[in-house]
Structure formats: structure tokens, C-alpha cells
Amino acid sequence: MATCDFCFTEIFRDSTIIGKSKPHHRNANTWETSIEEGCDICALLLQQVTETLAQQSQESTLVSGEVSTEGILKCIPTWPVYEVTVEELGAQGQVRLLFRPPNAGLADDAGYSATVEFPPQPFLAYTLKYETSTAPKLQSTTNSERTFAQINEWITDCSGPSHPYCGRWKATAERDQKVAERVFVPTRLLHISGENPPTVRLIETEPSGFNGAYTTLSNYNEMLGNIPFKAFPPSFQQAMLVTQRLGLEHLWIDSLCIIQRDDDDWAHEAPHMAEVYSNSFCNIAAVNARGAGEGLFRRRRPIKLPPATVQASWGGKPGRYKVVRDDFWTGELLAEPLYRRAWVFQERMLAPRILHFGKRQVFWQCMSLTASEMSPQGLSQVVNEIPEEERRWRGLLQRIPDDNLSDSDKAELRRIWRIAVRSYTSCDLTKKTDKLMAIAGIATQISRALGEKYVAGLWRSDLENQLGWVVQGCQTADGKRAMRQSLEAYRAPSWAWPSVDGVIEVPLQVRRHHHYRIRILGEPQIVPRRGHNEFGQLLSGSLRAQGQIFSLSFSLFDTDRNEFILQNPSQSESAVPAVAPESSEAWMYLYPDEKLPLQPSREGVELQTIQCLVLMLAYSFENSAPAAPGAQTCSGQGLAIQRTENHGVFSRIGLVKFREVAQNQWRLIEESRVNSTSGVGTEEYDDVSGHTLILV
């Protein structure tokens, strides 16, 4: 990582800047000069500006990235775009540099909204005591001798006593029998032999008797046929060369080792993805490649690699600092093209070792260490929070075949699943019908560990609670509107999150007393497609339930997030509203799974309301604050549902959540409870069990 003369002079050499703010660049000329000098700080801030303008742009050229730096900077009417605040953090020797915009306006004649705000970008600076590695002298490509010397050093250490958690493929007597019992070999592998160029054969492992180590490749590719080595795309060629330089002869690539456009072979092989990756020797990730044609290796300027080392004069205490962007792991890896793909998420979580070939350097991850070429002994603790958590998850997932997981391990697996679903649904999935398949490996491992029945992305033992998932902001990760599956591309029942394209938050498992709770009658009916199991593609799914149904009206409250708040359920104008929008404590919201049609306008005025049925999942009464002794409030959640064409059959359209609704407000809501099948269309109703219905 490099810094320019401007940043060095104005920020790092200013001894009085701690606790203060000052302008970054005051005009486009100095900013352009800094970018030409290779300053990573200035370049990253320009990237933030570019992406923000692209989201707001009415010009297709900017969205496609066909505008020069000069052209982008000319769109900004007021300077400075950013000011920097430098502040000491709680830990001694750590400083934060926060770049944020003092002005948010954009030129009207540039075609942008005048209210666009550029996002802040923090950087971290820390003294060398937080750095575990001495930066080596690197060469100008990630295909260099020094790079592979470092890779082989990581592998040697990983196979030795200094890595106690990396038991797979260790040549120790105590592990041999255990490894032999657990070994899995894919149906097909690429066998690589010779050199200049290597000879590549696709082999069937069972007839060949192969039972050894192999690598896997994470890439972005479509189907390829049997072709000579020189005709393979660069990512494949280079993965083969990496495999050989690791001392191995076998490589697994999905598009070559699974017969493409053969539904039977796909159905047979796809359920074994967990075993393919978790039993591999190492996964090779072409992180910076948008396609198989871009390869693994990158040219670079070694002096620009992060973290940068600078001499700062802050607070009258000159010293050397390492400087890196605050979101280092995300910026260097997770935001790269490969890791925006949904299929790759489980590969990253299940592989025991990963070599990330990034845009500027190679990163290493195993169950004991996360490192980079610039920090070969391990990333500094200052930037290691996310990769450290990933390392713990990977280690736990690798232990799942063992039967000695503790209760805390199992609780951690449930937490991993929640985070995995959110991360996975934030990624891109080209073939929407793969929604369940692309996370089946992780689901299979967790199902084995917990002894849980998997139900279309949910867990049966906690199904009444699991039904309460929500689409965050009714959006996808890139800000597009969330969409439910089409009839032609069925993935899951409406009550299961894989039926929606959007960022999903699944609920915590909560053990608490409920005054009311929905009843699931019997077992959910899940029908897999031919050749698939319950973790794969589904043909249909339904469940039968009993519970209370309310007919409620909601008003649009947050247009951006498409959230609705409960209207006064009483017909009396003098009645107390159920929940007031300005209330900070009590509320009742409807979170749609996708944009819902509003009620027709009345006398030319759009009502901005939705009338819907709410099937209550659970609610509880609790004592309210001490200021009102004896009073109780109600909190809970329910499914917003709609009737289908079939009698007694309903589908989900959203989630309703409410908190600390006062008794008088709850009594008004109770008046909206539906106490008969008339006009609702449920199978049956009784005062004790409520409505009986089928959800599809």
C-alpha cells in the first residue's frame, strides 16, 4: 500500500492533527496527481465516489465504468469532497483515520440527485508491536519463486506440530487410521503429469483405486469439453500448475468433473459437495478473476502492497505505523468477483486450507493461521477479526464427523448457520433453482452435527420460530428490489427463505415461555426433485398448521425499505392507535418479502395501505416498566399470508413483528381477530385451536 506526498504531508506529518478534522483534497487536480502517484488512500476514496455516482447515475456510461477520473471529479461542484478526522483508539498505539464528506451535493447538470451522500471510509494505523510479521521483499508477480516458496512454507508448517488444529493429511501414526476412516474421494478427478506442457486426463477414481490428496479450484466458468492443455482457459491452466508446485497430481474442477447438462449426474454429484471440499488437501481460489479466462496470477508493484509502513509525527510522538483500510479483509478478498458468487461461499467455509490468489498478493487460510505474503506469520490482530472468526468456523465444521461436540459447539453451529444464511443470500446466484443446492454442503454438515431434520432451509425442531425469517429492507445486497421465485423456477415453499431473492435474516433460537404459539400438525411435506434429497432441489413443499388469524391494515412507513406500520385497528376515531410511528418502544411492523400492491386509490388519493391476514406464530405477555406496575405488554410475530386458488391453502407474503404493545392497544388488535372460516377460506375453525390451514 502506497501513500502520496499530499497524504503524507497533510496527515502523517501533521503533529497537531490528533483529535481534529481537516480537508483532504481541495480540488480535482491534487486528487488526480495523488492517484497517479499510486496512493491507495486517494484511490479508494475515488472508488467510493465512483460507486456512489454509478448507483445514482442517469448515464449508462458511468455505470459501465467508461468515465475517466477527470470526468468523475468534474461532477463534484463543491470541495473538499472528504475531510479527515484522526483520533486515538482505546488500545495504545492504534489510530483511526476517518474520511467523511463535509458536503453531500452533486451538480444538477451532471444528472445526479442533489442529496447523494458519499460513504465514509475509515483507515487504521497501528504501531509495529501489533504486527506479527516482518514484511518480506516480494517480486513483481504472484507467480514468482518467492511467492511459491512462501506457499510451501505455509503448507510445511500446517502439516507440523505448530498447527494443532490442522489434522487432515498429517503423516503421523496417531492420525493415519482416523484419516483413512474419514477419507472421501470425488467420482472424477483431473490427473496432471509431466510438464511443458503437462498431460491432463480425466479419470474415474473408483476403477483407478486413487485414495490420496487432491486440490479444488474455485472459479467462474461454464461447461468445457475434453481439450488439450493449451486450450484450457488461464484459470484452469494455472490451477494445474499450482497443484503440481504443491507436489500433487490431482485436481477437482466442478465444470470438468461433473458432467454438464446431465441432470442425473448433477443430482448424483451435487449432494457430495461438502465431502469434496472438506476432504480436499487445499482449495485454490481465483479471487480477482471474473471468469476462467482471467487466471490466478497478477502482476504488481511490491511497494504498494498493504499494509503500508509510514513514519508519522502525531502528538509529538514520532514513530512507525502500519496503515491499512479498516475493512481490510472485505476490501482485499470478500468484495472481489469470486466471493460475490453464492456457490463459492460454502467452498470457502468447508475447505480445510485455502490459497486466495488476490489482486495484489496471495492469502493463506487454514484452521490454525490466516496470513498474507506481506504478513506471512499471520495477520495483525488489528485486522484479523473477520478471518479469525472464519478460521474458528472452518475448524468446527471440519470436526463435525466427530461425535464429541459440546453443547457450546452446537450453539456455535446454530450461530454459524444464521450468519451463513445472511452472507450466502448477500451473494449472486446465476441459476436461481440452485438456491438450496449451493448451500447444501454446509446444511448437510450442520444437520449431521445437530441431529436436526432439514426442511427447505429451516430446522424442524425449531420450525415454529424459524418461520419468522425476514428479508432485510426488502432488498438484495446490491440494493435491488427483493423478488419471490417464479412459478417456472420453483425452489421452495413460500414459508421458506430460499423462495425469495433478498438478504435473509433468520431468527435466533429462543427458549422462552409463550402464552400463544402456532401448532405445526404432523410433518412438513417436502418433495425433492428426482435424484435429489432434502438438501437439494425441491418439487414442492407444504405444512399444515393451527393458529390464530387476524385481519389487519398497515400503512407504508418507510418507502426505501418498504416497511409498513399497523394502522388503528378500531373503527372508532377516538380510539387509541395500536402503535404510533413516533413510538420508540412499542411498535408493530409488516416486513414484506417483496413489494406488495397497495390498496386502490380513493378519490384520486393513493392510500399507501395494505390489508392482509396475519397468522400469529407466537406472542408473550410481560410486565411493563416499573412506571406502570401491574400493567403488561405483548410482544411476538406472525406471518402475513394470502389465499391461493385452493380452499384452505395459503402462501406467505411477509413477516409481522411487534414489541411491547400495551394492554389497551392489544385489546384493539384482538378485535381484528378472525373467529370463523367465513370470508377467510381456512379448512376449519374452533375457539380453542383457532384456524386450520395449509401453507405452501
XYZ file of C-alpha atoms in Angstrom:
696
model
C 0.000 0.000 0.000
C 1.428 3.355 -1.053
C 0.688 6.897 0.092
C 1.106 10.134 -1.847
C 3.010 13.273 -0.911
C -0.259 15.034 -0.121
C -1.474 12.456 2.416
C 1.995 12.060 3.890
C 2.429 15.811 4.435
C -1.140 16.772 5.378
C -1.962 13.779 7.572
C 1.027 11.764 8.750
C 3.461 14.657 9.249
C 0.955 16.954 10.979
C 1.826 16.648 14.675
C -1.316 18.550 15.749
C -3.919 16.575 13.804
C -4.923 14.119 16.576
C -8.487 14.919 17.639
C -9.018 17.361 14.781
C -10.520 17.382 11.306
C -9.042 18.904 8.177
C -9.828 18.891 4.460
C -8.465 16.110 2.302
C -8.094 17.377 -1.276
C -9.399 20.853 -2.066
C -9.570 20.398 -5.846
C -9.579 17.775 -8.572
C -6.022 18.494 -9.714
C -4.268 17.470 -6.490
C -6.511 14.397 -6.184
C -5.669 13.290 -9.730
C -1.969 13.774 -9.027
C -2.175 11.626 -5.907
C -3.903 8.826 -7.790
C -1.226 8.984 -10.472
C 1.368 8.630 -7.684
C -0.345 5.384 -6.698
C -1.821 6.499 -3.367
C -4.132 3.761 -2.089
C -5.972 6.121 0.253
C -6.878 8.546 -2.530
C -7.689 5.717 -4.954
C -10.035 4.006 -2.506
C -11.874 7.257 -1.792
C -12.270 7.842 -5.531
C -13.665 4.311 -5.837
C -16.259 5.160 -3.165
C -17.242 8.288 -5.096
C -17.417 6.382 -8.384
C -19.618 3.613 -6.990
C -21.949 6.120 -5.346
C -22.310 8.107 -8.546
C -22.848 4.902 -10.526
C -25.790 3.978 -8.300
C -27.367 7.393 -8.806
C -26.286 7.975 -12.386
C -28.679 8.572 -15.218
C -25.771 7.982 -17.618
C -25.173 4.385 -18.700
C -21.503 5.129 -19.437
C -20.740 5.818 -15.806
C -22.454 2.651 -14.665
C -20.306 0.656 -17.067
C -17.169 2.374 -15.818
C -16.361 4.191 -19.053
C -15.657 7.573 -17.488
C -12.174 8.889 -16.690
C -11.011 10.003 -13.265
C -11.080 13.584 -14.561
C -14.671 13.154 -15.755
C -15.816 11.792 -12.406
C -14.173 14.543 -10.385
C -15.722 17.219 -12.599
C -19.172 16.033 -11.460
C -18.425 17.319 -7.963
C -19.359 21.004 -7.531
C -18.055 21.645 -4.018
C -14.708 20.908 -2.421
C -13.368 19.283 -0.366
C -15.217 16.023 -1.050
C -13.802 14.455 2.115
C -12.336 15.693 5.339
C -10.220 13.501 7.553
C -10.507 13.115 11.320
C -7.633 11.449 13.152
C -8.368 10.016 16.587
C -6.606 7.709 19.003
C -8.426 4.467 19.795
C -8.731 2.839 23.187
C -5.842 0.460 22.531
C -2.491 2.152 22.892
C -0.699 2.587 19.600
C -3.842 2.432 17.442
C -5.194 5.398 15.499
C -8.220 5.724 13.247
C -8.276 7.938 10.166
C -11.903 8.617 9.247
C -12.583 10.157 5.851
C -16.125 11.501 5.541
C -17.792 14.105 3.339
C -18.485 17.567 4.744
C -20.668 18.319 1.687
C -23.139 15.979 0.033
C -24.340 17.965 -3.002
C -23.859 16.989 -6.608
C -24.213 19.175 -9.699
C -27.734 19.113 -11.124
C -26.402 19.383 -14.666
C -24.355 16.223 -14.098
C -27.576 14.223 -13.921
C -27.473 13.258 -10.247
C -29.716 13.747 -7.273
C -28.677 16.713 -5.130
C -28.933 14.598 -1.972
C -26.349 11.912 -2.734
C -24.027 11.213 0.183
C -20.648 9.618 -0.263
C -19.958 6.863 2.283
C -17.279 7.355 4.937
C -14.108 5.286 4.708
C -12.033 4.570 7.821
C -8.386 3.512 7.849
C -6.447 2.059 10.765
C -2.907 2.934 11.734
C -1.134 0.823 14.342
C 2.372 0.626 15.742
C 4.649 -2.248 14.851
C 4.011 -4.010 18.161
C 0.698 -5.216 16.669
C 2.394 -6.679 13.608
C 3.448 -10.327 13.910
C 5.422 -10.419 10.667
C 8.367 -8.677 9.099
C 7.398 -7.590 5.595
C 9.452 -9.618 3.089
C 10.862 -8.437 -0.210
C 8.389 -9.602 -2.805
C 8.653 -9.948 -6.560
C 6.510 -8.342 -9.212
C 4.078 -11.238 -9.775
C 2.098 -13.713 -7.694
C 3.646 -16.455 -9.847
C 7.134 -15.757 -8.547
C 9.585 -18.125 -6.890
C 9.306 -16.187 -3.635
C 5.527 -16.483 -3.667
C 5.656 -20.259 -4.042
C 8.445 -20.556 -1.501
C 6.113 -18.843 0.949
C 3.183 -21.069 -0.033
C 5.238 -24.205 0.547
C 6.422 -22.830 3.892
C 2.783 -22.354 4.954
C 1.962 -25.918 3.905
C 5.002 -27.343 5.704
C 4.038 -25.510 8.908
C 0.400 -26.588 8.502
C 1.479 -30.234 8.395
C 3.642 -29.908 11.506
C 3.156 -29.654 15.283
C 2.801 -25.866 15.245
C -0.685 -26.265 13.724
C -2.553 -28.441 16.239
C -5.962 -27.990 14.567
C -4.830 -28.966 11.071
C -5.005 -32.748 11.430
C -6.067 -33.629 7.892
C -3.303 -35.130 5.718
C -0.714 -35.213 8.527
C 1.639 -38.146 8.196
C 1.543 -39.125 11.869
C 0.745 -42.609 13.122
C -1.946 -41.439 15.551
C -3.842 -39.751 12.722
C -3.376 -42.331 9.969
C -6.241 -44.615 10.946
C -8.650 -41.731 11.586
C -7.861 -40.137 8.230
C -8.271 -43.468 6.453
C -11.697 -43.905 8.010
C -12.807 -40.402 7.007
C -11.274 -40.202 3.540
C -13.548 -39.274 0.646
C -12.554 -39.142 -2.984
C -14.670 -37.492 -5.710
C -16.061 -39.645 -8.509
C -13.788 -37.986 -11.058
C -10.512 -36.068 -10.864
C -8.090 -34.479 -13.284
C -4.750 -36.303 -13.269
C -1.844 -33.975 -14.113
C 1.558 -35.347 -15.067
C 4.681 -34.197 -16.897
C 5.460 -30.620 -17.839
C 5.957 -28.189 -20.737
C 3.021 -28.688 -21.090
C 1.538 -31.146 -18.564
C -0.576 -34.071 -19.698
C -4.113 -33.866 -18.305
C -6.502 -36.821 -18.088
C -9.981 -37.019 -16.578
C -10.062 -40.219 -14.504
C -12.728 -42.225 -12.703
C -11.337 -42.628 -9.180
C -13.046 -45.893 -8.256
C -11.585 -48.040 -11.076
C -8.195 -46.361 -10.655
C -8.073 -47.042 -6.925
C -6.943 -43.471 -6.151
C -7.212 -42.616 -2.443
C -4.911 -39.644 -1.929
C -4.734 -35.870 -1.758
C -6.251 -33.511 -4.314
C -6.825 -29.785 -4.728
C -10.013 -27.989 -5.745
C -10.488 -24.833 -7.793
C -12.939 -22.024 -7.070
C -13.583 -20.279 -10.361
C -16.211 -18.634 -12.502
C -16.764 -20.847 -15.506
C -19.185 -22.565 -17.818
C -19.053 -26.071 -19.280
C -15.881 -27.172 -21.094
C -15.206 -30.302 -23.107
C -12.134 -32.525 -23.279
C -9.457 -30.290 -24.779
C -5.624 -30.151 -24.819
C -3.788 -28.275 -22.065
C -3.036 -25.194 -24.170
C -6.722 -24.784 -24.950
C -7.741 -24.712 -21.266
C -8.596 -21.221 -20.008
C -5.888 -19.496 -17.929
C -7.517 -20.161 -14.542
C -7.534 -23.916 -15.245
C -4.003 -23.996 -16.606
C -2.651 -22.039 -13.669
C -4.560 -24.141 -11.112
C -2.942 -27.229 -12.639
C 0.490 -25.637 -12.326
C -0.197 -24.655 -8.706
C -1.295 -28.225 -7.970
C 1.980 -29.557 -9.335
C 4.023 -26.986 -7.407
C 2.321 -28.233 -4.238
C 3.671 -31.681 -5.057
C 0.270 -33.107 -6.003
C -1.086 -34.697 -9.182
C -4.862 -34.458 -8.861
C -7.268 -31.535 -9.189
C -11.073 -31.272 -8.969
C -12.858 -28.648 -11.083
C -16.645 -28.769 -10.959
C -17.285 -27.981 -14.631
C -14.944 -30.781 -15.743
C -15.521 -33.402 -13.050
C -19.329 -33.195 -13.138
C -20.932 -33.993 -16.487
C -22.513 -30.745 -17.613
C -26.142 -30.663 -18.761
C -26.640 -34.185 -17.425
C -29.336 -33.866 -14.764
C -28.767 -37.378 -13.416
C -25.031 -36.891 -12.926
C -25.592 -33.446 -11.439
C -28.175 -34.842 -8.996
C -25.728 -37.587 -8.005
C -22.658 -35.383 -7.566
C -24.078 -32.155 -6.133
C -25.085 -33.633 -2.732
C -21.411 -34.584 -2.203
C -20.086 -31.002 -2.437
C -19.471 -30.932 1.326
C -17.252 -34.015 1.107
C -15.441 -32.779 -1.998
C -14.286 -29.571 -0.352
C -13.903 -30.672 3.264
C -11.754 -33.677 2.253
C -9.549 -31.784 -0.182
C -5.922 -31.005 0.579
C -6.294 -27.352 -0.391
C -8.702 -25.098 -2.279
C -7.236 -22.753 -4.893
C -9.256 -19.545 -5.254
C -9.005 -17.264 -8.296
C -10.272 -14.366 -6.197
C -9.768 -11.486 -8.633
C -10.997 -13.299 -11.749
C -14.421 -12.529 -13.217
C -14.152 -15.593 -15.416
C -11.954 -18.581 -16.137
C -10.214 -16.555 -18.830
C -8.572 -14.147 -16.355
C -6.341 -16.576 -14.465
C -4.943 -16.660 -10.915
C -1.679 -14.754 -11.231
C -1.333 -10.960 -11.153
C 1.463 -8.504 -11.784
C 2.028 -5.945 -9.019
C 4.240 -3.255 -7.587
C 5.542 -4.774 -4.331
C 5.975 -1.361 -2.681
C 2.219 -0.768 -2.987
C 1.063 -3.873 -1.109
C -0.913 -3.380 2.129
C -0.274 -2.753 4.892
C 1.868 0.328 4.234
C 4.582 1.426 6.646
C 4.726 5.181 7.303
C 6.642 7.469 9.609
C 4.120 9.618 11.484
C 4.613 12.595 13.790
C 1.322 12.520 15.685
C 1.045 14.073 19.121
C 4.731 14.842 19.373
C 5.495 11.116 19.413
C 7.133 10.226 16.100
C 7.007 6.564 15.207
C 6.483 3.981 12.506
C 2.943 2.856 11.831
C 1.294 0.281 9.630
C -1.661 1.738 7.715
C -4.494 -0.327 6.263
C -8.142 0.182 5.361
C -10.491 -0.633 8.236
C -12.362 -3.223 6.157
C -9.112 -4.850 5.041
C -10.351 -8.451 4.717
C -13.522 -7.431 2.924
C -11.765 -4.997 0.620
C -8.906 -7.313 -0.314
C -10.929 -10.537 -0.662
C -14.642 -10.693 0.124
C -15.603 -7.835 -2.212
C -13.704 -9.433 -5.094
C -15.588 -11.054 -8.021
C -15.165 -14.676 -6.896
C -16.527 -14.180 -3.395
C -19.633 -12.413 -4.637
C -20.745 -15.773 -6.055
C -23.144 -17.777 -3.893
C -21.749 -21.165 -4.916
C -18.282 -20.234 -3.657
C -19.486 -19.351 -0.151
C -19.661 -22.961 1.041
C -16.387 -23.796 -0.691
C -14.722 -21.108 1.413
C -16.332 -22.395 4.618
C -15.690 -26.120 4.085
C -12.172 -26.353 2.639
C -9.521 -27.127 5.311
C -6.973 -24.905 3.558
C -7.374 -22.090 1.046
C -4.897 -20.263 -1.159
C -6.536 -16.975 -2.146
C -4.865 -15.581 -5.268
C -5.873 -11.928 -4.896
C -5.384 -8.822 -6.982
C -2.116 -7.881 -5.258
C -0.955 -10.775 -3.093
C -1.688 -14.343 -2.047
C -3.516 -15.038 1.206
C -3.450 -18.280 3.191
C -6.121 -19.715 5.461
C -6.167 -22.947 7.403
C -7.636 -23.952 10.756
C -4.648 -22.529 12.633
C -3.486 -19.471 10.677
C -4.610 -16.612 8.442
C -1.702 -14.926 6.656
C -0.676 -12.997 3.557
C 2.531 -12.510 1.646
C 3.019 -9.172 3.426
C 2.181 -10.730 6.813
C 3.447 -14.310 6.389
C 3.433 -15.173 10.112
C -0.196 -14.109 10.457
C -2.361 -11.042 10.013
C -2.153 -8.404 12.711
C -4.842 -8.742 15.379
C -5.966 -5.247 14.373
C -7.399 -6.526 11.061
C -7.898 -10.196 11.894
C -11.395 -10.187 13.400
C -13.342 -11.489 10.390
C -10.758 -14.043 9.181
C -10.244 -15.228 12.768
C -13.964 -15.938 13.073
C -13.921 -17.725 9.718
C -10.993 -19.815 10.953
C -12.961 -20.908 14.021
C -15.985 -21.794 11.898
C -13.882 -23.802 9.470
C -12.284 -25.714 12.325
C -15.679 -26.517 13.841
C -17.149 -27.640 10.514
C -14.120 -29.886 9.955
C -14.756 -31.585 13.334
C -18.354 -32.498 12.529
C -17.698 -36.167 11.704
C -16.559 -36.477 15.328
C -19.217 -37.274 17.902
C -17.787 -35.279 20.809
C -19.116 -31.805 20.044
C -20.035 -29.932 23.213
C -23.264 -28.046 23.817
C -21.365 -24.790 23.269
C -20.051 -26.167 19.949
C -23.608 -26.930 18.865
C -24.792 -23.488 19.931
C -21.959 -22.005 17.866
C -23.061 -24.075 14.858
C -26.542 -22.543 15.117
C -24.950 -19.104 15.173
C -22.794 -20.050 12.184
C -25.927 -21.052 10.288
C -27.603 -17.681 10.917
C -24.539 -15.798 9.702
C -24.061 -18.226 6.800
C -27.614 -17.642 5.537
C -27.198 -13.870 5.689
C -23.802 -13.986 3.948
C -24.951 -16.524 1.380
C -28.108 -14.606 0.461
C -25.954 -11.490 0.005
C -24.115 -13.222 -2.853
C -25.041 -13.589 -6.521
C -26.633 -16.775 -7.846
C -26.954 -17.027 -11.626
C -29.169 -20.124 -11.712
C -31.928 -19.397 -9.209
C -33.046 -23.028 -8.928
C -29.669 -23.769 -7.273
C -30.690 -21.747 -4.198
C -30.795 -24.784 -1.888
C -28.072 -26.736 -3.696
C -25.435 -24.025 -3.344
C -25.600 -24.123 0.461
C -26.392 -27.838 0.795
C -22.833 -28.694 1.847
C -22.934 -26.514 4.964
C -26.531 -27.563 5.702
C -25.560 -31.247 5.477
C -22.658 -30.817 7.890
C -24.718 -28.912 10.444
C -27.605 -31.370 10.136
C -25.219 -34.224 10.953
C -23.748 -32.409 13.923
C -27.041 -31.317 15.478
C -29.052 -34.384 14.535
C -31.579 -31.970 13.033
C -34.067 -32.574 10.235
C -33.586 -30.035 7.455
C -36.764 -28.540 5.996
C -36.195 -26.343 2.918
C -33.583 -24.159 4.617
C -35.142 -24.331 8.110
C -34.707 -26.708 11.065
C -37.629 -28.900 12.118
C -37.080 -28.854 15.889
C -37.392 -25.060 15.946
C -39.674 -24.668 12.925
C -42.332 -22.532 14.642
C -39.635 -19.963 15.402
C -37.654 -20.481 12.168
C -40.689 -19.433 10.135
C -40.022 -15.902 11.397
C -37.242 -15.053 8.919
C -37.238 -11.604 7.368
C -35.997 -10.053 4.108
C -33.721 -7.215 5.221
C -35.009 -3.944 3.788
C -36.990 -5.916 1.191
C -33.797 -5.730 -0.900
C -30.933 -7.711 -2.358
C -27.363 -6.942 -1.279
C -26.868 -4.575 -4.229
C -29.987 -2.553 -3.399
C -32.325 -4.116 -5.933
C -35.888 -4.954 -5.005
C -36.358 -8.394 -3.408
C -38.261 -10.832 -5.608
C -40.125 -14.057 -4.923
C -39.462 -17.097 -7.111
C -41.403 -17.514 -10.326
C -43.704 -20.469 -10.867
C -41.406 -21.671 -13.638
C -38.334 -21.683 -11.352
C -39.749 -23.183 -8.141
C -37.222 -23.538 -5.335
C -39.059 -23.797 -2.025
C -42.429 -23.188 -0.359
C -43.309 -19.546 0.327
C -42.764 -20.041 4.080
C -39.072 -20.946 3.495
C -36.465 -18.245 2.801
C -34.987 -19.885 -0.367
C -38.218 -18.881 -2.141
C -37.096 -15.212 -2.098
C -34.143 -13.398 -3.674
C -33.055 -10.941 -0.981
C -30.795 -10.678 2.066
C -32.276 -13.004 4.691
C -32.078 -12.759 8.473
C -33.126 -15.980 10.207
C -34.223 -15.720 13.853
C -32.246 -16.685 16.916
C -33.264 -19.874 18.680
C -35.065 -18.555 21.757
C -36.130 -20.768 24.640
C -38.922 -18.865 26.361
C -42.479 -19.288 27.542
C -45.137 -18.222 25.044
C -48.718 -17.516 26.030
C -49.635 -18.431 22.474
C -47.754 -20.471 19.870
C -48.753 -21.835 16.470
C -49.052 -25.617 16.126
C -47.467 -27.493 13.237
C -49.677 -30.517 12.534
C -47.647 -33.574 11.593
C -44.533 -33.281 9.475
C -43.985 -30.756 6.672
C -44.389 -32.384 3.266
C -41.184 -31.824 1.297
C -40.906 -33.455 -2.123
C -37.394 -33.392 -3.695
C -36.900 -33.466 -7.439
C -35.940 -36.785 -8.993
C -32.446 -37.793 -7.929
C -32.210 -35.155 -5.191
C -32.562 -35.419 -1.428
C -33.992 -32.989 1.131
C -30.903 -30.756 0.804
C -31.259 -30.377 -2.951
C -33.774 -29.074 -5.455
C -37.418 -29.400 -4.447
C -40.546 -30.131 -6.410
C -42.988 -28.915 -3.752
C -43.390 -28.234 -0.051
C -46.248 -27.629 2.349
C -47.143 -27.720 6.021
C -50.427 -27.925 7.924
C -50.882 -25.648 10.915
C -53.340 -24.415 13.523
C -53.315 -20.892 14.872
C -54.941 -17.524 15.352
C -55.565 -15.287 12.346
C -56.027 -11.519 12.462
C -57.189 -9.196 9.692
C -55.038 -6.069 9.958
C -54.347 -2.951 7.921
C -50.852 -1.476 7.600
C -49.659 1.907 6.315
C -46.458 2.482 4.365
C -43.956 3.849 6.887
C -40.507 3.573 5.277
C -40.596 3.872 1.486
C -36.935 2.975 0.964
C -37.154 -0.232 2.990
C -40.787 -0.948 2.017
C -41.831 -1.301 5.669
C -45.381 -0.841 6.955
C -46.734 0.090 10.372
C -50.038 -1.014 11.871
C -52.986 1.285 11.356
C -55.558 1.842 14.078
C -57.496 -1.446 14.026
C -60.549 0.169 15.628
C -63.269 1.784 13.564
C -63.687 4.430 16.262
C -61.889 7.693 15.529
C -61.462 8.308 19.261
C -59.740 5.000 19.889
C -56.085 4.923 20.844
C -53.854 3.945 17.888
C -52.393 0.457 18.190
C -48.900 1.691 17.508
C -47.780 5.236 16.794
C -44.913 5.695 14.279
C -43.138 8.073 16.639
C -43.125 5.497 19.428
C -39.605 4.350 20.268
C -40.717 1.447 22.462
C -43.944 -0.062 21.147
C -44.339 -0.950 17.510
C -45.947 -3.384 15.075
C -44.416 -3.610 11.608
C -45.088 -5.546 8.433
C -41.910 -6.540 6.570
C -42.943 -7.721 3.064
C -40.989 -10.458 1.298
C -41.280 -8.414 -1.899
C -43.005 -5.214 -2.935
C -46.734 -5.638 -2.331
C -49.540 -3.939 -4.263
C -51.123 -1.093 -2.323
C -54.862 -0.704 -1.989
C -56.541 1.173 -4.871
C -56.566 4.958 -4.562
C -59.720 6.593 -3.322
C -60.940 9.835 -4.909
C -57.546 10.374 -6.517
C -55.589 9.860 -3.270
C -53.262 6.844 -3.029
C -53.957 5.199 0.313
C -50.477 3.688 0.812
C -52.070 0.871 2.838
C -52.222 -2.914 2.768
C -54.966 -5.084 4.227
C -53.781 -8.612 4.973
C -54.313 -11.704 7.090
C -51.779 -12.379 9.832
C -51.249 -15.927 11.088
C -49.725 -15.491 14.523
C -46.600 -17.559 15.167
C -46.148 -16.717 18.843
C -46.644 -13.950 21.384
C -45.990 -13.407 25.073
C -47.197 -11.029 27.765
C -44.632 -9.410 30.012
C -44.708 -6.950 32.876
C -44.132 -3.425 31.659
C -41.751 -0.815 33.033
C -41.756 -0.004 36.782
C -43.504 3.269 36.000
C -46.700 1.284 35.364
C -46.720 -1.537 37.960
C -49.114 -4.372 37.199
C -49.510 -3.443 33.550
C -48.411 -5.841 30.840
C -47.220 -5.542 27.248
C -47.351 -8.030 24.388
C -44.512 -8.972 22.004
C -44.440 -11.533 19.213
C -44.531 -12.219 15.485
C -46.748 -13.641 12.775
C -46.852 -14.454 9.084
C -48.604 -12.145 6.640
C -50.464 -14.570 4.383
C -52.745 -14.548 1.375
C -55.236 -17.039 0.000
C -54.391 -19.161 -3.027
C -56.804 -20.558 -5.585
C -57.297 -23.704 -3.487
C -59.623 -23.753 -0.487
C -57.796 -23.821 2.842
C -54.406 -23.186 1.197
C -52.373 -20.019 1.832
C -48.961 -18.587 0.966
C -46.667 -16.261 2.886
C -46.171 -12.651 1.729
C -44.198 -11.222 4.662
C -43.483 -11.139 8.376
C -45.236 -9.115 11.081
C -43.286 -8.315 14.253
C -44.449 -6.398 17.306
C -42.907 -5.391 20.612
C -44.190 -4.049 23.932
C -47.711 -3.374 22.706
C -49.691 -2.050 25.684
C -52.780 -3.851 27.010
C -55.271 -1.280 25.720
C -53.574 -1.369 22.316
C -53.582 -5.175 22.274
C -57.307 -5.244 23.078
C -57.919 -3.181 19.952
C -55.823 -5.601 17.905
C -57.795 -8.513 19.396
C -60.930 -7.001 17.911
C -59.435 -7.779 14.484
C -59.085 -11.479 15.243
C -60.979 -13.645 12.751
C -63.240 -16.046 14.646
C -64.776 -18.066 11.811
C -63.900 -19.574 8.449
C -66.381 -17.284 6.736
C -64.687 -14.935 4.319
C -61.222 -16.321 5.146
C -61.274 -19.718 3.487
C -59.457 -21.832 6.082
C -60.197 -25.551 6.440
C -61.883 -25.248 9.819
C -62.010 -23.150 12.977
C -62.636 -23.674 16.687
C -62.294 -21.280 19.610
C -59.513 -23.290 21.273
C -57.157 -24.197 18.401
C -58.022 -21.381 16.006
C -57.854 -21.893 12.252
C -56.586 -25.000 10.485
C -54.892 -24.260 7.166
C -52.230 -25.389 4.739
C -49.211 -23.208 3.886
C -47.467 -23.722 0.555
